[in-house]
């Protein structure tokens, strides 16, 4: 059955998942459902400690068994030690058929591939699956379907009960013996625990893992003791060097600087750019450069930002230091400056639900004026792909991309015309992750394309001097330079789904074909898209 | 059927409520249940405002109808305007058969009595029902059963789904147009919104009422927009003069000063009084005097408190100002000093659930060393009564009394030997609200009785010089002075239940008999208790 972005979703997948096809970004507005609730074990006694000696003991007390679903967060990013540590113990215990439901997985988790191969892990649900795990899924090594969700979509899936977490493990930079967790302090300081909050709310059993036990009460708590069953102290939960990087150096890449310049000019030409506006941006070089140049114009024009939101980096925190923004709302800290900035009293932590969940009574993304995003591919319908590489291998993460795009009044996607030698603007993206109806503007170093649905924005920028193009013109230009890309050839088996933030199916991901020499493919074939 | 405190709970009540009799304080330790979830209406659009013009409009949008249960909080205490305002509108709309589930009701709500009489309100669930409402319930004016719950018990009732809130109204001192509520600021500054947090988590529809609309985002939010459906702005939600009083003047009442002295000497004689101890106390003159004298001894002995908790008053906040306590955990602010102190970064808000809920994974009360409480009556089994006056009329509130008593390692009840001319220490309390197994020490101006279950405490204080007595000795002394009190004569009809914090039935409250001259009663009868 074809969905609202024109993707064919096979009946077998609809049947297997019990899901609908994607109907459009606002299809579920006003939808009513009953929230799930965890099975909770009451602690009425006054013994006063939840410490257990080992992860093994915690697993036993949580009654680990085959087929369970385990929650993890990704605030330690490439420095995460928790997922591997827990899965190693589960593997040792001979438990099979585990589904990992993580807010994201990445390079740190290559060690899980053997557990996929031996049936310890048969399900993976995550925002993204970068690195070896993505490759393994694309190669068909996971028995079950991988589910790729946005940050908001993960909260939705858990609170609707579509996914029920049997046990959640929460790596806590500091924790007391009764389970009050904070994202700040300790050896693995990650600043915030936003993505783990929904796990604490909805998992039947919650285990806090820390390498820095502090006296009770560890306040202000980010995750309350009222939701934590057990506390385990280990030597290390994260590698500090890989949790948050030093601030990115301002880019010198001319293409990125051009995109940043176009972006800033676009933003400042719209009616949303006025005192009290709100803003989110990413971690790419162009995004960062654009934030820096935007700050200058804000100063010149005496315009102040009301709030900045999202995964944060130094340039956003600089706005706070320079008193150009009232407050920051933080879900993740990408660099050490952001981790440090969390201590500012105007820099607030929010949960992933508050940030981006489409199934609560209104998330922060709904209040966004601007979001600046990147993409691996954008097609002529403004659909974006941020998960599957042009080679067909899962390599990225939905993150908050579809959430912020849906919420923001002006969604701007920055992408170079070519990613390496492959056109980033194309006729049809390999996989749709963010629907074109949410994407208002695409900015490349060769020109700026406004979504024709946004006549108001086109009108606003028509005299800006920006190199306005149609998205087809950008695509044609890309194809002229690099040639029309050959369509990736997938196998038949569907290895994963791209879930829309509302739980419907945006697209499917198929197994990649084993590599083979194809002499005849050296000549570009006729496009299959015409 | 007799319960664990020897009270006869009629079968009809067990049948009507579906409840069990009270089995003991730790009966539900380790009990597992599935938490309830609210019916949630998703807001996926970016319109960005939840403002509605009137309470009437909010009620219509919430689809108010006969038989609904409505949640309210009591942070505006005697200055509350919200409950009356909402109920007046519901009454005007001709809606019948409403159950009010409030964290407490008091003097401010006398205006609800006519609505009880005309069938608008047929159910009341509350910690306490002071003033006219208590009298009206005792007179049998409420059609249904009144349910008196502790603060922790209310959270339990809501999260187990025993009570499902159809609509919750949250008076918010400040709020933005998207529903982010804070207890601080505005015209009705009450400091915290602890009791309302469970309403926001579990009610199907949540309406924030404010008299101080502030720009989005109102952070750090005490109740998140993700839980709020509508926002109404009214002229006033509370009368500031009656929300928090000025700090109580230190008492000059000799009886109270004696009790305070005994209390401090008791506390400081126990092994729990050591560096890092935790402490909660009440708002009575003796409690306050005791906190002040305790602070002196802490200074002398170089002992520091780790945390203080509860409804807070000036003497507790003074400990923070004087750097004698690390942190305060706040559920309610009784005086203006406490409201002001909330702005201190070591003074933290906690939810009623974090404070006292027996059905989560561990509340702060479980970590208490000392709690200092008051009581209307204490009997020779150490059972306390804090709800029903010795005249049989409902006049008090459970509050956190049974919660803290159950949790604290040392629970001390201060009461004068006589309340007015009526013995406060008696053979059998009029109504049991806190079971004797949770009460360790009773302190009167005539002597100190330690619960025989606590041999360790008896041993600890045997050489303290305190006037140690048995509880029977104190009772006998009271009876010698004031005469053995005549047992209140109740009618047959049961008008309310005293719910234990775990949801079982601690006691029932019967309708009072209409007043009649009883010439023969001028002579004291033989006690019925022998």
PDB file of C-alpha atoms in Angstrom, chain A residues 42-50 177-178, chain B residues 25-26 29-30 272 278 358 361-370 402-411 437-438 440 454 501:
ATOM      1  CA  UNK A  42       6.269  -0.955  45.817  1.00  0.00           C
ATOM      2  CA  UNK A  43       8.965  -0.107  48.319  1.00  0.00           C
ATOM      3  CA  UNK A  44       7.201   0.584  51.611  1.00  0.00           C
ATOM      4  CA  UNK A  45      10.045  -0.342  53.930  1.00  0.00           C
ATOM      5  CA  UNK A  46      12.669   1.958  55.386  1.00  0.00           C
ATOM      6  CA  UNK A  47      15.747  -0.127  54.672  1.00  0.00           C
ATOM      7  CA  UNK A  48      16.953   2.726  52.620  1.00  0.00           C
ATOM      8  CA  UNK A  49      19.280   1.260  50.035  1.00  0.00           C
ATOM      9  CA  UNK A  50      18.789  -0.141  46.563  1.00  0.00           C
ATOM     10  CA  UNK A 177      21.992   4.630  46.949  1.00  0.00           C
ATOM     11  CA  UNK A 178      18.242   5.174  46.517  1.00  0.00           C
TER      12      UNK A 178
ATOM     13  CA  UNK B  25       2.076  -0.855  57.702  1.00  0.00           C
ATOM     14  CA  UNK B  26       4.349  -3.048  55.592  1.00  0.00           C
ATOM     15  CA  UNK B  29       5.960  -3.956  50.646  1.00  0.00           C
ATOM     16  CA  UNK B  30       7.061  -5.603  47.404  1.00  0.00           C
ATOM     17  CA  UNK B 272      20.000   8.588  64.896  1.00  0.00           C
ATOM     18  CA  UNK B 278      17.340  13.734  58.353  1.00  0.00           C
ATOM     19  CA  UNK B 358       3.901   4.033  49.436  1.00  0.00           C
ATOM     20  CA  UNK B 361       9.847   2.477  44.290  1.00  0.00           C
ATOM     21  CA  UNK B 362      10.701   4.392  47.421  1.00  0.00           C
ATOM     22  CA  UNK B 363       9.696   7.810  48.743  1.00  0.00           C
ATOM     23  CA  UNK B 364      11.684  10.314  50.775  1.00  0.00           C
ATOM     24  CA  UNK B 365       9.798   9.404  53.960  1.00  0.00           C
ATOM     25  CA  UNK B 366      11.541   6.013  53.828  1.00  0.00           C
ATOM     26  CA  UNK B 367      14.820   7.875  54.302  1.00  0.00           C
ATOM     27  CA  UNK B 368      13.683   9.934  57.310  1.00  0.00           C
ATOM     28  CA  UNK B 369      15.425   9.543  60.641  1.00  0.00           C
ATOM     29  CA  UNK B 370      13.045  11.720  62.644  1.00  0.00           C
ATOM     30  CA  UNK B 402       0.687   8.289  58.432  1.00  0.00           C
ATOM     31  CA  UNK B 403       3.219   8.496  55.585  1.00  0.00           C
ATOM     32  CA  UNK B 404       6.030  10.013  57.592  1.00  0.00           C
ATOM     33  CA  UNK B 405       5.192   7.932  60.658  1.00  0.00           C
ATOM     34  CA  UNK B 406       5.499   4.776  58.559  1.00  0.00           C
ATOM     35  CA  UNK B 407       8.738   5.878  56.969  1.00  0.00           C
ATOM     36  CA  UNK B 408      10.728   7.543  59.739  1.00  0.00           C
ATOM     37  CA  UNK B 409      13.078   5.561  61.939  1.00  0.00           C
ATOM     38  CA  UNK B 410      11.919   7.587  64.924  1.00  0.00           C
ATOM     39  CA  UNK B 411       8.380   8.964  64.921  1.00  0.00           C
ATOM     40  CA  UNK B 437       2.992   0.393  65.065  1.00  0.00           C
ATOM     41  CA  UNK B 438       4.325   3.498  63.257  1.00  0.00           C
ATOM     42  CA  UNK B 440       7.546   5.352  68.497  1.00  0.00           C
ATOM     43  CA  UNK B 454      10.986   0.121  70.482  1.00  0.00           C
ATOM     44  CA  UNK B 501      -1.899   5.040  52.864  1.00  0.00           C
TER      45      UNK B 501
END
